[in-house]
Coordinates of C-alpha atoms in Angstrom, one line a residue:
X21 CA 27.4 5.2 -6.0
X22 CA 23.5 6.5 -5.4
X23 CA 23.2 4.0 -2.2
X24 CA 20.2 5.2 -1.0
X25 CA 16.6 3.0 -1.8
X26 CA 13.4 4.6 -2.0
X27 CA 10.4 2.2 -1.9
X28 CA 6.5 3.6 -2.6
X29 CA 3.5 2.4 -2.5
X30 CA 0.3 3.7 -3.8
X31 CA -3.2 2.7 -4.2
X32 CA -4.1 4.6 -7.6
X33 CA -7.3 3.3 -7.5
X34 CA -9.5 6.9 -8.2
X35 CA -6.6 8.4 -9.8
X36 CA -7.7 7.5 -13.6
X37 CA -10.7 9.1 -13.5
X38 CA -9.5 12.1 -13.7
X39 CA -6.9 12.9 -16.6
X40 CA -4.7 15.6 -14.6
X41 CA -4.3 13.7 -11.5
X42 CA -2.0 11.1 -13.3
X43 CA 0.4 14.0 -14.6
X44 CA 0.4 15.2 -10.7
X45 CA 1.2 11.9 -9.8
X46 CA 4.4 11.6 -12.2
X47 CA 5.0 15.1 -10.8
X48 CA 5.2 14.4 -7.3
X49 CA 7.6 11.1 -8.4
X50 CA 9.5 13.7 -10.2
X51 CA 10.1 15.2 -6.4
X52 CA 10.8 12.3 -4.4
X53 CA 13.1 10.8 -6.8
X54 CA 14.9 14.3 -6.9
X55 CA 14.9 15.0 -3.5
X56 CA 16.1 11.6 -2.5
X57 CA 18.3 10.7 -5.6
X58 CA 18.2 6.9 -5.0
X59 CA 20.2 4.0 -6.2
X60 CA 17.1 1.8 -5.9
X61 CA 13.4 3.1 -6.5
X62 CA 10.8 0.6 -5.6
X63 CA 7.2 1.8 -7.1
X64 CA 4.2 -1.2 -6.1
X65 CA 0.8 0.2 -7.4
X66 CA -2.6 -0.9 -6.5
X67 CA -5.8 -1.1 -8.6
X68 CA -4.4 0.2 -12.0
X69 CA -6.9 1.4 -14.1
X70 CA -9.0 2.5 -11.2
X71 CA -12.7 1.5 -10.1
X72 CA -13.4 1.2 -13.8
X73 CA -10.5 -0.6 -15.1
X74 CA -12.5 -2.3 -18.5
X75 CA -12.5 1.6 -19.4
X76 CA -9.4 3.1 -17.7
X77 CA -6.6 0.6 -18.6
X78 CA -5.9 2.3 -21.1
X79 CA -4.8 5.5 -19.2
X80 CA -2.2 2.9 -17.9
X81 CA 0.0 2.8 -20.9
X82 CA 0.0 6.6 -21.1
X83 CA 1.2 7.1 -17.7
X84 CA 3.7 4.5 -18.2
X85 CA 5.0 6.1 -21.2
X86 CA 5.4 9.7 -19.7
X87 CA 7.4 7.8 -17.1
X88 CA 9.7 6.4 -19.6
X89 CA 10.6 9.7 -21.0
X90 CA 10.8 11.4 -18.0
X91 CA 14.2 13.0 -17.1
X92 CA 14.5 12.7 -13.6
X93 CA 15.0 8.8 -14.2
X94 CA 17.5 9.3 -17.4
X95 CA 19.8 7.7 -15.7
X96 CA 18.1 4.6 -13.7
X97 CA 19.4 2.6 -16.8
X98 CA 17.8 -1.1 -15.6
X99 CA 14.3 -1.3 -14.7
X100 CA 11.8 -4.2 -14.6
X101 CA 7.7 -3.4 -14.9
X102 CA 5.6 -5.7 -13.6
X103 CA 1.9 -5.0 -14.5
X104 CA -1.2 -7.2 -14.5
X105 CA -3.8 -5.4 -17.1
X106 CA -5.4 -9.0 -18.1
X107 CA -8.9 -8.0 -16.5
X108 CA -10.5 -10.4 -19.0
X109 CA -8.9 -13.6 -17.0
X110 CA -11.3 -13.0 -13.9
X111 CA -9.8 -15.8 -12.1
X112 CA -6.0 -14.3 -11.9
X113 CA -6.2 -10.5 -12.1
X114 CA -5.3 -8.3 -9.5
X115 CA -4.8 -4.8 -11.1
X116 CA -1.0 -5.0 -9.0
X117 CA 1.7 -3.2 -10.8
X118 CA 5.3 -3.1 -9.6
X119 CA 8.4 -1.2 -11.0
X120 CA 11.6 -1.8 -10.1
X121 CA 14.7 1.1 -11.3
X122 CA 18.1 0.6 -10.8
X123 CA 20.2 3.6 -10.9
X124 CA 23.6 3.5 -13.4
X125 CA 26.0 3.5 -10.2
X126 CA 24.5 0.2 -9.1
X127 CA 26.6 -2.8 -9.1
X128 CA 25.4 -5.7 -11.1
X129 CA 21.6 -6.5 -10.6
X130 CA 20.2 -10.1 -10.8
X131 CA 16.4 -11.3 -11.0
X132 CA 15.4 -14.7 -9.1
X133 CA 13.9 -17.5 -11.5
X134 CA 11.1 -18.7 -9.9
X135 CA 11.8 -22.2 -12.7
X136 CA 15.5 -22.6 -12.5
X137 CA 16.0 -21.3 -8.6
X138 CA 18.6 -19.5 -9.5
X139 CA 18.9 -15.8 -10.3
X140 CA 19.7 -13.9 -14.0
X141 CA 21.3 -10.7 -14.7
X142 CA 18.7 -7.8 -15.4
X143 CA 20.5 -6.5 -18.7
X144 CA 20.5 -2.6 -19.3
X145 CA 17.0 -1.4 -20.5
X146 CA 13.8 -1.6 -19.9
X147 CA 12.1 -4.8 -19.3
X148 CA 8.3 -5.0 -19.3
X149 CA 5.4 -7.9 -19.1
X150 CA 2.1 -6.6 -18.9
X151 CA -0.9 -8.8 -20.2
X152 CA 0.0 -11.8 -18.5
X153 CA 2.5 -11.8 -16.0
X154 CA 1.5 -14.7 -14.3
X155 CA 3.5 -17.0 -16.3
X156 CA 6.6 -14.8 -15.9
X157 CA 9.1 -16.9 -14.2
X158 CA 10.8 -13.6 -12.6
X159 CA 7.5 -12.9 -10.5
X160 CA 5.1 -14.8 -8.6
X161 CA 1.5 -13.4 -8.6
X162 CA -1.2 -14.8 -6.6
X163 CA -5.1 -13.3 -6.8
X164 CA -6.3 -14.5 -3.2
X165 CA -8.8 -17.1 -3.2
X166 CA -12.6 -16.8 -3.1
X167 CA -12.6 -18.4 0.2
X168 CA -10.8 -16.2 2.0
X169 CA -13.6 -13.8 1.6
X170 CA -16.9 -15.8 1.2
X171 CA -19.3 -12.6 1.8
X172 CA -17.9 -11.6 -1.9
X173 CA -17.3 -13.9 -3.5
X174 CA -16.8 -11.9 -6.6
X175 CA -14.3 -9.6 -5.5
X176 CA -11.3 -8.9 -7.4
X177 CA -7.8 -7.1 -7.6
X178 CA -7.1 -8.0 -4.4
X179 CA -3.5 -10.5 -4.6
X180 CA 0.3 -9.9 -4.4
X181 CA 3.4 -9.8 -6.7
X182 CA 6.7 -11.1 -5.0
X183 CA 9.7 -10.7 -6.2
X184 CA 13.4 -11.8 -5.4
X185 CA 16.6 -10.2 -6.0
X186 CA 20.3 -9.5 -5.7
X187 CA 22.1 -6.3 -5.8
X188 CA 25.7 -6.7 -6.0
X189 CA 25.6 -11.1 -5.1
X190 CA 23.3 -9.4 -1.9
X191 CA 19.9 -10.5 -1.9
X192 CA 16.5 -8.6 -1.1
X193 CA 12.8 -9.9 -1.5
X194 CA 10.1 -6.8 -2.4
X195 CA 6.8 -8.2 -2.6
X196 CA 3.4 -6.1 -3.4
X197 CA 0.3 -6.7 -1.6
X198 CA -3.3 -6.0 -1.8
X199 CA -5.8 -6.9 0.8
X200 CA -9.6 -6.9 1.3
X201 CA -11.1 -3.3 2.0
X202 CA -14.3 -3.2 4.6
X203 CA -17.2 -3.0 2.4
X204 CA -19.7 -1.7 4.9
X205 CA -18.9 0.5 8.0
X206 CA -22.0 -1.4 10.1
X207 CA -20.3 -5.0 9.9
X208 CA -17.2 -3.4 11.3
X209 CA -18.7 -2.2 14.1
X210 CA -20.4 -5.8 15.2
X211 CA -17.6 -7.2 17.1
X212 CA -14.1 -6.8 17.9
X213 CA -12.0 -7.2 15.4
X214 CA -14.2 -7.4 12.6
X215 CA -15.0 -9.7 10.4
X216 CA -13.1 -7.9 7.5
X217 CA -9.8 -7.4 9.8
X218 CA -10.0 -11.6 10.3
X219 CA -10.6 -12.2 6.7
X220 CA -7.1 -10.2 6.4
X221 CA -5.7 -11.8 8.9
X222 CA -6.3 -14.7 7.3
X223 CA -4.9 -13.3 3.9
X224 CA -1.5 -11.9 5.4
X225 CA -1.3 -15.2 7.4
X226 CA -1.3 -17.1 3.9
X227 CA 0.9 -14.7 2.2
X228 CA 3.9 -14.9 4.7
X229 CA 3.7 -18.7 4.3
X230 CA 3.8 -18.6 0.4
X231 CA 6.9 -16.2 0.5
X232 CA 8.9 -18.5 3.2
X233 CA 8.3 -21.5 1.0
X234 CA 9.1 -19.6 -2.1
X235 CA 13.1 -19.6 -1.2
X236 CA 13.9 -21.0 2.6
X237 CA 16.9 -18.3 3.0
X238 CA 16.4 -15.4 5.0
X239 CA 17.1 -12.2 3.6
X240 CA 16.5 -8.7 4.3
X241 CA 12.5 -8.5 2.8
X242 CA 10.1 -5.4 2.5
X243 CA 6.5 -6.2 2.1
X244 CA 4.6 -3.1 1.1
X245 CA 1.5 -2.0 -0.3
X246 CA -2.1 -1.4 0.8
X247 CA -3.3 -4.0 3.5
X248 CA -6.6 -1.8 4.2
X249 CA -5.6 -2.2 8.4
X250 CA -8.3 -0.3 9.5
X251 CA -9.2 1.0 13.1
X252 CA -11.0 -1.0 15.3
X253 CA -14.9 0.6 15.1
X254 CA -15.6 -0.9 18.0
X255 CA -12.9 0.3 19.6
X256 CA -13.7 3.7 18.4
X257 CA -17.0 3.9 19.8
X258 CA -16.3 2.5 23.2
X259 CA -13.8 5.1 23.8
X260 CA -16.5 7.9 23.0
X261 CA -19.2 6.0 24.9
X262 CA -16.3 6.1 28.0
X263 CA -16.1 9.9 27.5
X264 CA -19.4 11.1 27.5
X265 CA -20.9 10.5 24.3
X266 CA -24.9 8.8 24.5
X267 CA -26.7 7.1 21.8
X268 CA -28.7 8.9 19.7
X269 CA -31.9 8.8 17.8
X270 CA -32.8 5.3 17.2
X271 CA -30.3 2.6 16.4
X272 CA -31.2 0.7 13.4
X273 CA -29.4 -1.7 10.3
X274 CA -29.2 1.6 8.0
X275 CA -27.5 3.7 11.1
X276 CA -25.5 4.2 14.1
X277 CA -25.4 7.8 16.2
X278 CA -23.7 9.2 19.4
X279 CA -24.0 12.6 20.5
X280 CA -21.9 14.7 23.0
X281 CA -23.6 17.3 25.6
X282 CA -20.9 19.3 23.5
X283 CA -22.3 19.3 20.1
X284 CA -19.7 16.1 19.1
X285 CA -21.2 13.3 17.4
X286 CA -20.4 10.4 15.6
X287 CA -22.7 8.8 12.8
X288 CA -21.8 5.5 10.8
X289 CA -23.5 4.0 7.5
X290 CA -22.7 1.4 5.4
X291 CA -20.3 3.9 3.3
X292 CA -20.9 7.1 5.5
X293 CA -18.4 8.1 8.9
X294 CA -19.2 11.1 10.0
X295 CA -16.9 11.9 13.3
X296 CA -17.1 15.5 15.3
X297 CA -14.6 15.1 18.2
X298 CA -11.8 17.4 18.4
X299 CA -10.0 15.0 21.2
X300 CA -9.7 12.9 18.4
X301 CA -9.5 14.2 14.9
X302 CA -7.0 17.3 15.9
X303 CA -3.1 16.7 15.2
X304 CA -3.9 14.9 11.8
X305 CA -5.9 12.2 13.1
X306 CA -2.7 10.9 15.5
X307 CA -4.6 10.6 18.1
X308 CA -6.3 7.9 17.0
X309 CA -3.8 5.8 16.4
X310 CA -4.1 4.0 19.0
X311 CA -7.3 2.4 17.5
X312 CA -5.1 1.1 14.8
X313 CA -4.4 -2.2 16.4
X314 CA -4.7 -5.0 13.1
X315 CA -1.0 -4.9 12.7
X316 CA -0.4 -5.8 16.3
X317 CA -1.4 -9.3 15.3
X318 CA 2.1 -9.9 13.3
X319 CA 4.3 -7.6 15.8
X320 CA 6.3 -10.8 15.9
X321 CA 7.3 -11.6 12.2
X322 CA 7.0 -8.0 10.4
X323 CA 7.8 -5.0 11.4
X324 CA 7.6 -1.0 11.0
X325 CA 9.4 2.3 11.7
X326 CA 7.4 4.0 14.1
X327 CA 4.1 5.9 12.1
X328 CA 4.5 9.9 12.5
X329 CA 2.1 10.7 9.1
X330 CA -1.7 11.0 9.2
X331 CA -3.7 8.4 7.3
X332 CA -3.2 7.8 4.1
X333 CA -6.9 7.0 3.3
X334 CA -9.5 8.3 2.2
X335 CA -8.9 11.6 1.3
X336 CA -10.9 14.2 -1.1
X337 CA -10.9 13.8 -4.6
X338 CA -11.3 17.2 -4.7
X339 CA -8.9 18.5 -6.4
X340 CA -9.3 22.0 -4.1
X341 CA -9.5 19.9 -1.3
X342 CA -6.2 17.4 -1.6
X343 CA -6.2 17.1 2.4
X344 CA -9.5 16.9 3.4
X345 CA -10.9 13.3 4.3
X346 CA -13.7 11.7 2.6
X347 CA -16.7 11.6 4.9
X348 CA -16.6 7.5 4.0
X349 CA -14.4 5.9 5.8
X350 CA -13.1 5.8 9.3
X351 CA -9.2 7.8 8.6
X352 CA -7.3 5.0 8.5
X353 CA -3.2 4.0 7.9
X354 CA -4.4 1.4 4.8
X355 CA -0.9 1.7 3.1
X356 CA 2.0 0.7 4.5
X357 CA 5.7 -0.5 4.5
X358 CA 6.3 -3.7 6.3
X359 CA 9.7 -5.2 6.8
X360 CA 10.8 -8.8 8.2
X361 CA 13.3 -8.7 11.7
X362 CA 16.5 -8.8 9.6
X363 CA 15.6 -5.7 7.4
X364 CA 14.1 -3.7 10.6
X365 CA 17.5 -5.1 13.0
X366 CA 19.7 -3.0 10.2
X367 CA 17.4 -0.2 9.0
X368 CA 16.8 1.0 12.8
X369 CA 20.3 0.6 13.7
X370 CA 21.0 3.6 10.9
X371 CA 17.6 5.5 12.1
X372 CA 19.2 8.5 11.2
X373 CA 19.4 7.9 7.7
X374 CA 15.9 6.7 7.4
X375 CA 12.3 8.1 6.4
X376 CA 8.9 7.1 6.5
X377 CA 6.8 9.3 5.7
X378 CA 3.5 10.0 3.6
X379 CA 4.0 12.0 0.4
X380 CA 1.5 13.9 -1.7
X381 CA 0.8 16.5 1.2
X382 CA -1.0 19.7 -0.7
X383 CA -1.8 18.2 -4.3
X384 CA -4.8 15.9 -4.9
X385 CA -3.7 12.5 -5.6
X386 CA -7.2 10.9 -5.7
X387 CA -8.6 9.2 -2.4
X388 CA -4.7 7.3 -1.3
X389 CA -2.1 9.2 -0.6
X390 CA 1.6 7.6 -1.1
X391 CA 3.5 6.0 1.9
X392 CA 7.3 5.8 1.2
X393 CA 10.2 4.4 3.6
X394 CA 14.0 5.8 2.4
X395 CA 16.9 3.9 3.8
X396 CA 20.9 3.6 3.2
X397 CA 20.5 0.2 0.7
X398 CA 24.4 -0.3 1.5
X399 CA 23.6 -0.8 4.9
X400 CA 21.0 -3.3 4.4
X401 CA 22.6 -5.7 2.0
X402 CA 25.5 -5.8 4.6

């Protein structure tokens, strides 16, 4: 029996726009799901359709359908797609897409039912809602409210997908999230955290206390997807200001400058980071991990295998370029795979067996690279 669970996420959010990046994308699947050879593989996708999803949706059902035919999943004979296309219902839509393949080996697979709270047997095939998956009783998808972000109040695709399930009578939640983004790299640098890492604070908070009221008993749950954490700005620049860096030119609302005796510099816009510092950006960006500090918030109630990949956002869309970073955005870890204590307690215990890594190294995947987590799924359903 293929006891081994692979769980991805990926924010494909520039990957539609350009018509060869999807067929790399099913490609570099192709390799994790070989290399691994999983019982369980765990897909959650962000922004399908990309920034221009009224055109791009579309390119959706194309991918999909490659996928379908694909060998390298042959024999995952059970699988549940989850995809929210329905852009035209403004008030639900969240562009989340979830995928769910069980591998033939796999005992007896059962979906929870949200109506009858109690779960039903996931029959071999493929089982698929797409248009409006909201009224699914297998799923429950929440677009988060306008509130939580009044500066926009217009935004969308930005929600979760939860799902509940038992694998062999053991159960095991795997819920999709997508969290607010920081729109301009000035407001993130007026005070400490930012406004945008409060406003997902406040998301996160809210999402935790759906899923607990959802079903009462604990099981071993995996939250992943992309939660945008993003390093603290201000954190940034005080450490440069501590080490020799000086204000430059003259600060205004369009722009923000340091400069080094040394030639270094920093330079933030609303969408523009420019960051020359060696100290900081060599060794994949590690270095500046310690600025990544939104997480530290829920160190009590979720929890991660320790972080040994560079960012995952925003690199080049390039397609020459597929590990450069996007002169956008502070590097940041955006995507991630979360875990509650009871998940963690087991998955550490077998360390060994475990992987966390960021996939996509070398091939232009659009501006997200993938963040997966591999782990011994016998050992977890204990």
């Amino acid at each position: 029996m293929n006891t081994n669970a692979l769980l991805i996420t990926s924010n494909n959010g520039s990957l539609f726009e350009i018509p060869s990046l999807v067929d790399k994308w099913n490609a570099e699947l192709g390799k994790l799901v070989t290399l691994h050879n999983p019982g369980l593989i765990a897909v959650h996708l962000q922004e399908l359709g990309g920034k221009d999803w009224k055109r791009d949706m579309n390119k959706v059902d194309k991918s999909r359908e490659d996928l379908l035919k694909a060998d390298y999943l042959c024999e995952y004979t059970r699988s549940v797609w989850y995809f929210d296309k329905n852009f035209a219902n403004g008030e639900t839509f969240t562009a989340l897409g979830s995928v769910y393949m069980f591998h033939k080996s796999l005992p007896e697979i059962k979906i929870y039912n949200l109506k009858t709270k109690s779960f039903d047997v996931i029959a071999m095939g493929t089982h698929e809602m797409y248009d409006n998956i909201h009224i699914s009783p297998y799923c429950h998808v929440i677009r988060f409210p306008n509130e939580f972000f009044p500066q926009c109040p217009n935004w969308t695709r930005k929600g979760f997908i939860y799902t509940r399930w038992t694998i062999g009578g053991k159960p095991l939640e795997l819920i999709n999230i997508h969290i607010f983004h920081d729109a301009d790299n000035r407001i993130s640098l007026k005070e400490s955290p930012s406004l945008y890492s409060y406003n997902r604070k406040k998301a996160l908070e809210h999402s935790l206390k759906v899923f607990s009221q959802i079903s009462p008993f604990e099981c071993p749950s995996f939250v992943f997807g992309d939660f945008n954490f993003r390093q603290d700005q201000c954190l940034v620049m005080s450490h440069l200001l501590e080490n020799g860096f000086v204000p430059a030119g003259e600060h205004s609302e369009e722009s923000v400058q340091l400069e080094h005796p040394n030639g270094d510099y920093l330079k933030v816009q609303v969408k523009k980071f420019l960051l020359k510092c060696e100290a900081l950006t060599s060794n994949g960006f590690m270095n500046m991990r310690k600025f990544d500090t939104e997480f530290a918030s829920f160190k009590d109630v979720l929890f991660e295998l320790p972080i040994k990949f560079s960012p995952s956002y925003p690199l080049s869309e390039d397609p020459e370029k597929p590990d450069i970073y996007n002169e956008t955005r502070a590097p940041s870890w955006c995507d991630r795979i979360l875990m509650n204590k009871l998940a963690h307690d087991t998955i550490t215990k077998e360390a060994k067996d475990s992987q966390y890594f960021r996939a996509g190294n070398g091939v232009c995947l659009g501006d997200h690279k993938p963040i997966c987590l591999t782990f011994n799924l016998a050992d977890v359903l204990k």
